[in-house]
Amino acid sequence: MVTAQAKRLILVLGDQLSTDLSSLEAGDKSSDIIVMGELKAEASYVRHHKKKLAFVFSAMRHFAEELRHGGWTVDYATYNDGYKSFTDLVKAAAKNHGCKTIIVTSPGEWRVVRELENLGQSRGYSVEILHDDRFICTNEEFSSWAEGRKALRMEYFYREMRRKTGLLMDGEDPVGGQWNFDQENRKPPKEGLDPPDALRIEPDAITKEVLTLVDEEFGDHFGDLDPFWFAVTRDDALKALDRFIDEALPLFGDYQDAMVGTEKFLYHSLLGLYINIGLLDPLHVCQEVEAAYNDNRAPLNAVEGFIRQIIGWREFVRGIYWREGPDYVTRNFFGHDRELPDFYWSGETDMACVGAAVTQTKEEAYAHHIQRLMVTGTFALIAGINPHEVHEWYLAVYADAYEWVEAPNVVGMALFADGGLLGSKPYAASGAYINRMSDYCKGCSYSVSKKTEENACPFNSLYWDFLARHQETLGNNARLGQIYRNWERMDGAKQRAYRTRAQHLLEKLDRGERI
Ligand code: FAD
Ligand code: DLZ
Ligand code: SF4
């Protein structure tokens, strides 16, 4: 006699919107029930940008529809159904459907892993947590790669991922004879660049309903809700991928590090949004980009640079997040404790670069990598802002932010708060870097060429002050040797002038005054 499979719940989280998800592959359409929900705890663990909330909820609703069309039974709770947490949602669904077993693909955050493990330990529930095989490197593979290494460097890890995926490989060797073409990818912007606009999708009825909900329930959160133009289905996300490959990829490498005041997106892909939520598969994206190189539609420096970001950086930071454990987000190597300035929310600052990055973040829930790293990130580092506050800001304001990817980039890459686990030296820089790589300084009230005067660029003095403050901890860093020699060669009066100017700016910050 064939016994019927007992009905199970498959919990699909808001960033697991992939039809080939391991939990769905393990499920049985004829008997299992998918449960999804817009939850108070998930919508409020940080005060997410309004556009991020609308994006996640709308993409979840569209995915639930897609699953129903595919023959699944989906029990979907909207925000107004009032469920607080995954635990609440699952307990209610388990009771309604008479299920005891819950299947879920491993979540992207320690907080949620712990919640589901706790649920599994409560009487009457069994929770099966499956690997998230949408990533190229498993946590076990990352651990064995990392084991015994003195330092974890992305470049060596990346080569392993090239070998594993076969992307841009010519047998055992990298295509083009080099693993990395980054030296070709640091061009400053030039006059007359004409990048394509992002693909803008008109909100449909489902999205419009979500926009109303977000406006009503989260009206006081940071960020503009309108215009809302993100893709919320896999089909539209695939259109965004095609558009990127056809129109932006060829110059992606050249201008990857550039910043232009009037161009929010330059030649960046904006695909992180869609990959992180599950609408696009990272390996598929890389294969399509590689195909563009093979068909002579994009040069090698662009294609290699793009693929490195995904199979290199994206996988590397994830490995670090899971390897380091839940306390990673509390690391504070320098003991920085200054409050996050208000202008991270308002954009009201005389620093044109920071103002532009925050304003576009407010408008789009997006800023590109160099804005995140070298503008808002560097300022927070050299001004000594508390890393945990900075982490929560980044997690809230970007539509592509989930802790597994955001935290290593913020705590490790931008703030060096992990003491050098992710990067070999802090990304501290003076205004000269921003001036070289952008056109912001031309329109700024501060002068980037002035060092210590009243209208001198704040980055200049804060940079030297940061290095001087931390000479004891950073002085032995081989990569900073030349910089510290320059500092020591500076005459005492100049050093004092830098430090006095920095002190003046930091005191203004502490008093909440505009800088
Ligand atoms: P593109 O410039 O077009 O790059 C292509 C893809 O490469 C991205 O979509 C992304 O999937 C991947 N990628 C590139 N750099 C990184 C990186 N350092 N780490 C992981 N993936 C990378 N990325 C997030 O996905 N979520 C975040 O919350 C996030 N926070 C960041 C915070 C800081 C301080 C910094 C310095 C970087 C952060 N990044 C984050 C990495 C990177 O800035 C974004 O992935 C990128 O800006 C997204 O825009 P895009 O899709 O246009 O990327
Ligand atoms: C980011 C997010 C938001 C804002 N809301 C929800 C939600 O209501 N329901 C849900 O299932 N997921 C949401 N998410 C994504 C989760 O926070 C994400 O799955 C975890 O942080 C793990 O990465
Ligand atoms: Fe930023 Fe300084 Fe340039 Fe102004 S002068 S835009 S503060 S780097």
XYZ file of C-alpha atoms and ligand atoms in Angstrom:
599
model
C 0.000 0.000 0.000
C 1.356 3.444 -0.930
C 1.014 5.871 1.988
C 0.343 9.497 1.110
C 3.146 11.931 1.872
C 2.328 13.923 5.039
C 1.541 17.529 4.285
C 4.538 19.840 4.997
C 4.983 23.589 5.063
C 7.597 25.166 2.826
C 8.541 28.556 4.234
C 9.814 30.903 1.490
C 11.516 34.061 2.759
C 11.349 37.440 1.079
C 14.805 37.118 -0.489
C 14.264 33.567 -1.722
C 12.177 34.314 -4.803
C 13.745 31.658 -7.036
C 11.775 28.815 -8.592
C 14.782 26.493 -8.301
C 15.142 27.162 -4.571
C 16.324 24.071 -2.643
C 13.201 24.047 -0.429
C 10.917 24.044 -3.490
C 12.942 21.321 -5.174
C 12.590 19.223 -2.018
C 8.832 19.845 -1.868
C 5.876 18.099 -3.400
C 3.318 20.271 -5.212
C 0.572 17.758 -4.715
C 0.728 17.762 -0.931
C 2.949 20.517 0.494
C 1.903 24.089 1.210
C 4.046 27.111 0.632
C 3.828 29.803 3.260
C 5.010 33.370 2.708
C 4.312 36.515 4.685
C 4.862 40.238 4.960
C 5.929 40.469 8.578
C 6.256 43.209 11.135
C 9.609 41.939 12.464
C 11.138 41.745 8.963
C 9.810 45.147 8.004
C 11.222 46.743 11.133
C 14.526 45.131 12.225
C 15.896 48.335 10.702
C 13.805 51.209 9.358
C 14.047 50.113 5.721
C 13.834 52.636 2.896
C 10.258 52.881 1.595
C 11.341 51.734 -1.879
C 13.036 48.667 -0.420
C 9.853 47.678 1.426
C 7.751 48.174 -1.696
C 10.242 46.195 -3.766
C 10.343 43.230 -1.372
C 6.573 43.081 -0.793
C 5.673 43.496 -4.461
C 8.252 40.961 -5.636
C 6.975 38.522 -2.955
C 3.360 38.950 -4.101
C 4.310 38.430 -7.739
C 6.346 35.360 -6.847
C 3.427 33.891 -4.897
C 1.296 34.327 -8.047
C 3.963 32.661 -10.168
C 4.094 29.701 -7.781
C 0.295 29.363 -7.858
C 0.375 29.342 -11.650
C 3.015 26.665 -11.406
C 0.597 24.451 -9.487
C 1.629 25.108 -5.875
C -0.748 25.891 -3.024
C 0.447 29.144 -1.489
C -0.704 30.532 1.826
C 0.319 34.203 1.621
C -0.105 36.680 4.498
C -0.165 40.360 3.629
C 1.133 42.980 6.045
C -2.361 43.822 7.263
C -2.962 40.208 8.268
C -0.838 41.229 11.242
C 1.737 38.452 11.646
C 4.736 39.548 13.676
C 7.468 37.068 12.858
C 8.334 33.928 10.918
C 7.565 31.976 14.097
C 4.065 33.464 14.351
C 3.372 32.911 10.689
C 4.562 29.310 10.657
C 2.750 28.381 13.859
C -0.521 29.745 12.517
C -0.088 28.022 9.144
C 0.950 24.754 10.785
C -2.220 24.815 12.868
C -4.477 25.709 9.926
C -3.082 23.030 7.654
C -2.339 20.377 10.265
C 1.410 20.234 9.444
C 4.305 19.425 11.777
C 7.240 19.563 9.402
C 8.604 22.801 7.985
C 11.140 22.952 5.157
C 13.100 26.123 4.561
C 16.171 27.135 2.569
C 18.830 28.556 4.850
C 18.175 32.267 5.549
C 20.669 35.041 4.792
C 20.985 36.327 8.324
C 22.106 34.884 11.659
C 19.087 36.456 13.398
C 16.664 34.459 11.228
C 18.711 31.246 11.387
C 18.498 31.425 15.181
C 14.757 32.105 15.054
C 14.124 29.064 12.870
C 16.418 26.860 14.947
C 14.469 27.888 18.037
C 11.216 27.067 16.311
C 12.609 23.639 15.463
C 13.331 23.078 19.139
C 9.815 23.937 20.280
C 7.541 20.999 20.946
C 5.534 19.741 18.007
C 7.630 21.235 15.185
C 10.376 19.830 13.072
C 12.290 22.375 10.958
C 14.523 21.169 8.145
C 16.986 23.871 7.013
C 18.409 23.166 3.539
C 21.504 24.611 1.845
C 21.036 27.712 -0.264
C 22.510 26.381 -3.481
C 21.958 29.623 -5.393
C 25.485 30.517 -4.258
C 28.558 29.192 -6.010
C 30.600 28.445 -2.905
C 29.203 26.506 0.043
C 30.067 27.565 3.596
C 32.025 24.322 3.993
C 34.056 25.015 0.840
C 34.789 28.533 2.029
C 35.914 27.272 5.432
C 38.247 24.721 3.957
C 39.677 27.333 1.560
C 40.166 29.758 4.483
C 41.549 27.214 6.933
C 45.181 27.782 7.838
C 45.609 30.913 5.682
C 47.344 33.828 7.374
C 45.160 36.326 5.529
C 41.980 35.903 3.502
C 42.352 37.724 0.208
C 39.570 37.902 -2.353
C 41.932 37.567 -5.331
C 43.019 33.985 -4.498
C 39.503 32.935 -3.595
C 38.276 34.400 -6.889
C 40.697 32.251 -8.892
C 39.225 29.187 -7.218
C 35.740 30.328 -8.244
C 36.910 30.843 -11.831
C 38.241 27.301 -11.851
C 35.074 25.959 -10.240
C 32.665 27.668 -12.632
C 34.874 27.543 -15.738
C 33.975 31.186 -16.385
C 36.575 32.940 -18.580
C 38.835 29.895 -18.490
C 40.960 28.559 -21.290
C 41.691 25.077 -19.946
C 43.709 25.663 -16.762
C 44.521 29.275 -17.678
C 42.563 32.493 -17.450
C 41.274 33.871 -20.749
C 43.524 36.731 -21.865
C 46.476 35.391 -19.857
C 45.602 37.347 -16.695
C 43.174 36.708 -13.863
C 42.443 40.359 -13.204
C 42.274 43.427 -15.456
C 41.598 45.919 -12.696
C 44.404 48.269 -13.668
C 42.356 49.093 -16.801
C 39.255 49.758 -14.724
C 40.117 52.916 -12.842
C 39.442 55.654 -15.358
C 38.238 58.990 -14.047
C 35.086 60.284 -15.724
C 35.525 62.370 -18.841
C 33.338 65.028 -20.438
C 30.542 63.770 -22.649
C 29.913 60.349 -21.122
C 26.412 59.284 -22.086
C 25.415 56.245 -20.016
C 22.039 54.561 -20.564
C 19.191 55.118 -18.110
C 18.090 52.205 -15.927
C 15.265 50.040 -17.251
C 12.129 51.523 -15.711
C 9.117 49.257 -15.219
C 5.636 50.784 -14.823
C 3.961 49.630 -11.572
C 1.140 47.134 -12.251
C -1.988 46.694 -10.092
C -0.162 44.537 -7.503
C 2.668 47.034 -7.157
C 0.221 49.938 -6.912
C -1.534 48.211 -4.028
C 1.798 47.686 -2.284
C 2.775 51.323 -2.834
C -0.418 52.420 -1.084
C 0.283 50.030 1.785
C 3.875 51.242 2.229
C 2.765 54.853 2.065
C 0.139 54.239 4.766
C 2.172 52.029 7.092
C 5.728 53.298 6.611
C 5.196 56.906 5.566
C 7.716 58.116 8.162
C 10.532 55.859 6.934
C 13.512 57.258 5.041
C 13.356 57.637 1.282
C 11.116 58.489 -1.630
C 8.505 55.987 -2.702
C 7.843 57.599 -6.053
C 8.757 57.096 -8.759
C 8.856 53.333 -8.250
C 10.375 51.623 -11.269
C 12.139 48.452 -10.090
C 11.387 45.157 -11.803
C 9.442 42.849 -9.484
C 9.257 39.710 -11.638
C 11.891 37.434 -13.097
C 10.799 38.304 -16.650
C 11.344 42.008 -16.091
C 14.596 41.422 -14.209
C 15.808 39.452 -17.244
C 14.968 42.473 -19.399
C 17.129 44.596 -17.074
C 19.954 42.081 -17.539
C 19.663 42.280 -21.347
C 19.580 46.049 -21.231
C 22.714 46.140 -19.060
C 24.621 43.795 -21.363
C 23.612 45.659 -24.529
C 24.010 49.218 -23.318
C 26.232 49.504 -20.246
C 28.524 46.471 -20.022
C 31.008 47.605 -22.704
C 32.017 50.604 -20.553
C 31.321 49.010 -17.147
C 35.014 48.285 -16.554
C 36.438 51.605 -17.719
C 34.204 53.729 -15.479
C 33.580 51.303 -12.633
C 35.249 53.605 -10.087
C 34.058 56.919 -11.544
C 31.411 59.222 -10.056
C 29.433 61.883 -11.939
C 27.002 64.219 -10.205
C 24.359 64.058 -12.920
C 24.617 60.294 -13.503
C 23.306 58.193 -10.643
C 23.977 54.850 -12.282
C 26.776 55.451 -14.805
C 27.576 52.055 -16.342
C 26.617 50.002 -13.273
C 24.178 47.149 -13.684
C 21.716 47.656 -10.790
C 21.388 43.892 -10.919
C 22.366 43.369 -7.267
C 18.754 44.133 -6.401
C 17.436 41.317 -8.502
C 20.173 38.805 -7.751
C 19.946 39.235 -3.975
C 16.182 38.823 -3.858
C 16.364 35.714 -6.028
C 14.815 36.940 -9.297
C 18.115 36.489 -11.147
C 20.569 33.645 -10.722
C 24.159 34.895 -10.237
C 25.757 32.148 -12.324
C 23.293 32.688 -15.166
C 24.025 36.438 -15.078
C 27.770 35.731 -15.335
C 27.265 33.239 -18.168
C 25.260 35.798 -20.151
C 27.997 38.382 -19.561
C 30.678 35.902 -20.629
C 28.667 35.187 -23.805
C 28.806 38.908 -24.617
C 32.606 38.694 -24.533
C 32.634 35.564 -26.692
C 30.416 37.330 -29.277
C 32.615 40.460 -29.265
C 29.861 42.565 -27.706
C 31.975 43.637 -24.716
C 35.698 43.858 -23.971
C 37.546 41.576 -21.584
C 38.332 44.239 -18.943
C 34.586 44.924 -18.540
C 33.516 41.289 -18.572
C 36.255 40.043 -16.240
C 35.668 43.022 -13.909
C 31.944 42.314 -13.733
C 32.298 38.558 -13.243
C 34.897 39.177 -10.486
C 32.371 41.283 -8.555
C 29.896 38.425 -8.552
C 31.845 35.177 -8.265
C 34.688 36.920 -6.415
C 33.503 39.690 -4.094
C 29.896 38.600 -3.619
C 30.807 35.011 -2.734
C 33.844 36.098 -0.689
C 31.910 38.480 1.569
C 29.251 35.836 2.129
C 31.920 33.330 3.170
C 33.292 35.842 5.675
C 29.827 36.615 7.087
C 29.014 32.993 7.897
C 32.538 32.096 8.997
C 32.815 34.973 11.450
C 29.538 34.412 13.264
C 26.755 36.619 14.616
C 29.065 38.965 16.523
C 30.721 40.203 13.310
C 28.274 43.109 13.107
C 29.373 44.376 16.526
C 33.108 44.593 15.749
C 34.711 47.952 16.426
C 38.476 47.647 15.917
C 39.180 51.361 16.382
C 36.696 51.851 19.229
C 34.882 54.536 17.225
C 31.851 55.900 19.029
C 30.687 59.099 17.330
C 26.942 59.228 16.519
C 25.904 58.954 12.890
C 25.443 62.567 11.723
C 21.930 63.640 10.742
C 23.036 64.433 7.213
C 23.204 60.682 6.492
C 19.400 60.957 6.567
C 18.757 64.491 5.372
C 21.547 64.985 2.830
C 21.949 68.456 4.292
C 25.671 69.046 4.249
C 28.017 71.422 2.441
C 30.114 68.463 1.282
C 28.870 68.085 -2.293
C 30.015 64.461 -2.595
C 28.262 63.282 0.576
C 25.178 65.375 -0.211
C 24.926 63.802 -3.683
C 25.387 60.241 -2.417
C 22.773 60.650 0.329
C 20.283 62.476 -1.907
C 20.398 59.817 -4.573
C 20.155 57.127 -1.893
C 17.015 58.860 -0.651
C 15.598 59.051 -4.169
C 16.563 55.629 -5.490
C 17.519 53.362 -2.550
C 20.675 52.948 -4.636
C 24.200 54.300 -4.805
C 26.997 52.596 -6.673
C 29.987 50.908 -5.109
C 32.449 53.793 -5.073
C 29.857 56.164 -3.617
C 29.150 53.628 -0.850
C 32.824 52.897 -0.243
C 34.740 56.126 -0.872
C 32.154 58.790 -0.006
C 29.722 57.805 2.771
C 31.963 54.894 3.842
C 35.245 56.801 3.984
C 33.654 59.775 5.715
C 32.246 57.494 8.437
C 35.647 55.837 8.840
C 37.783 58.966 9.114
C 35.238 60.834 11.245
C 35.159 57.917 13.714
C 31.455 57.085 13.487
C 30.234 54.105 15.498
C 30.414 51.130 13.060
C 27.201 49.564 14.320
C 25.239 52.725 13.535
C 26.840 52.868 10.106
C 25.980 49.200 9.536
C 22.334 49.796 10.428
C 22.212 52.795 8.106
C 23.476 50.810 5.108
C 21.182 47.897 5.928
C 18.187 50.228 5.963
C 18.788 52.512 3.015
C 19.760 50.270 0.082
C 17.205 48.152 -1.692
C 19.806 45.424 -2.249
C 20.816 45.247 1.440
C 20.628 41.975 3.369
C 22.936 41.418 6.280
C 25.080 38.634 4.772
C 26.288 40.975 2.014
C 25.929 44.398 3.624
C 27.765 43.706 6.910
C 31.122 42.518 5.514
C 31.110 45.401 3.043
C 30.430 47.957 5.768
C 32.086 46.544 8.889
C 34.982 44.997 6.955
C 35.583 46.810 3.693
C 34.494 50.389 4.381
C 35.207 50.724 8.118
C 38.003 48.202 8.793
C 36.099 47.532 12.021
C 37.034 43.840 11.749
C 40.712 44.775 12.090
C 41.738 43.692 8.606
C 40.028 40.382 8.078
C 38.440 41.430 4.797
C 40.833 44.111 3.596
C 44.568 44.543 4.012
C 44.345 48.241 4.877
C 41.622 50.793 5.608
C 40.123 52.557 2.582
C 40.906 55.955 4.115
C 41.427 58.721 1.578
C 41.641 62.474 1.392
C 39.582 64.691 -0.924
C 42.162 64.155 -3.682
C 40.748 60.694 -4.436
C 37.184 62.001 -4.808
C 38.436 64.898 -6.895
C 40.294 62.556 -9.253
C 37.408 60.132 -9.659
C 34.433 62.514 -9.789
C 33.169 65.938 -10.784
C 31.716 66.635 -7.314
C 34.462 68.985 -6.125
C 33.788 71.510 -8.905
C 30.407 72.301 -7.375
C 31.377 72.076 -3.696
C 31.453 74.924 -1.158
C 34.702 73.474 0.167
C 37.975 73.669 -1.687
C 39.603 70.309 -2.284
C 43.027 71.890 -2.781
C 42.961 73.604 0.628
C 44.163 71.549 3.539
C 43.567 73.293 6.833
C 41.828 76.627 6.129
C 38.197 77.334 7.080
C 36.877 76.286 3.652
C 39.277 73.339 3.224
C 37.739 70.012 2.192
C 36.855 68.123 5.426
C 38.194 64.869 3.988
C 41.729 66.347 3.905
C 42.186 67.032 7.593
C 39.997 64.158 8.820
C 42.150 61.783 6.760
C 45.420 62.795 8.457
C 43.752 63.052 11.834
C 42.423 59.487 11.474
C 45.896 58.196 10.602
C 47.517 60.127 13.444
C 44.889 58.971 15.970
C 45.485 55.338 15.053
C 49.220 55.357 14.438
C 49.776 52.887 17.253
C 47.485 50.283 15.686
C 48.088 51.016 11.997
C 51.725 52.136 12.050
C 52.985 48.593 11.456
C 50.725 47.968 8.462
C 53.178 47.500 5.569
C 50.703 48.976 3.076
C 50.544 52.217 5.055
C 54.319 52.535 5.549
C 54.855 55.230 2.915
C 51.861 57.240 4.122
C 53.090 57.233 7.717
C 56.565 58.245 6.505
C 54.941 61.228 4.744
C 53.124 62.145 7.950
C 56.319 61.960 9.953
C 58.204 64.091 7.433
C 55.568 66.819 7.709
C 56.635 69.677 9.940
C 55.055 69.919 13.362
C 53.136 73.128 12.650
C 51.474 71.547 9.613
C 50.603 68.409 11.534
C 49.077 70.540 14.290
C 47.100 72.586 11.762
C 45.609 69.392 10.275
C 44.671 68.105 13.694
C 43.193 71.430 14.838
C 41.086 71.682 11.702
C 39.898 68.080 12.148
C 39.089 68.725 15.791
C 37.071 71.782 14.800
C 35.041 69.729 12.287
C 34.481 66.857 14.716
C 33.293 69.243 17.412
C 30.848 70.753 14.951
C 29.594 67.242 14.164
C 29.195 66.508 17.855
C 27.202 69.700 18.341
C 24.974 68.708 15.413
C 26.070 71.733 13.379
C 26.161 71.723 9.627
C 29.476 70.919 7.999
P 27.524 46.637 -10.152
O 28.544 47.679 -9.929
O 26.865 46.591 -11.460
O 28.255 45.240 -9.849
C 27.712 44.011 -10.299
C 27.382 43.085 -9.188
O 28.535 42.648 -8.509
C 26.498 43.669 -8.096
O 25.154 43.679 -8.475
C 26.766 42.703 -6.946
O 25.972 41.552 -7.055
C 28.216 42.322 -7.164
N 29.104 43.080 -6.288
C 29.889 44.117 -6.632
N 30.655 44.496 -5.587
C 30.304 43.708 -4.562
C 30.718 43.612 -3.211
N 31.659 44.403 -2.707
N 30.107 42.711 -2.430
C 29.154 41.900 -2.914
N 28.735 41.937 -4.189
C 29.312 42.813 -4.997
N 26.095 44.976 -2.101
C 24.908 44.399 -1.894
O 24.485 43.580 -2.700
N 24.155 44.715 -0.811
C 24.576 45.631 0.101
O 23.885 45.899 1.067
C 25.834 46.258 -0.100
N 26.296 47.195 0.766
C 27.516 47.766 0.545
C 28.009 48.684 1.478
C 29.257 49.247 1.304
C 29.813 50.206 2.318
C 30.025 48.897 0.183
C 31.384 49.482 -0.008
C 29.538 48.004 -0.747
C 28.293 47.423 -0.577
N 27.780 46.494 -1.501
C 26.576 45.894 -1.252
C 28.571 46.072 -2.664
C 28.298 46.912 -3.927
O 28.493 48.265 -3.633
C 26.904 46.669 -4.478
O 26.742 45.286 -4.712
C 26.665 47.389 -5.786
O 26.889 48.761 -5.618
C 25.269 47.125 -6.278
O 25.009 47.884 -7.423
P 24.988 47.232 -8.872
O 24.082 46.074 -8.869
O 24.758 48.339 -9.832
O 26.481 46.687 -8.964
C 13.961 42.508 3.803
C 12.637 41.874 4.073
C 11.529 42.672 4.377
C 11.616 44.138 4.410
N 10.348 42.132 4.645
C 10.185 40.799 4.597
C 8.935 40.185 4.896
O 7.983 40.836 5.242
N 8.869 38.847 4.801
C 9.916 38.066 4.471
O 9.768 36.831 4.370
N 11.108 38.613 4.217
C 11.271 39.956 4.269
N 12.483 40.503 4.028
C 13.631 39.628 3.760
C 14.155 39.003 5.069
O 14.452 40.019 5.999
C 15.349 38.113 4.752
O 14.870 36.911 4.263
C 16.207 37.850 5.943
O 16.844 39.009 6.355
C 17.265 36.809 5.617
O 18.113 37.257 4.578
Fe 33.769 66.173 -1.248
Fe 35.863 67.612 -0.427
Fe 35.304 67.424 -3.026
Fe 33.700 68.832 -1.424
S 35.809 69.278 -1.900
S 33.067 67.354 -3.008
S 33.809 67.633 0.453
S 35.910 65.757 -1.671
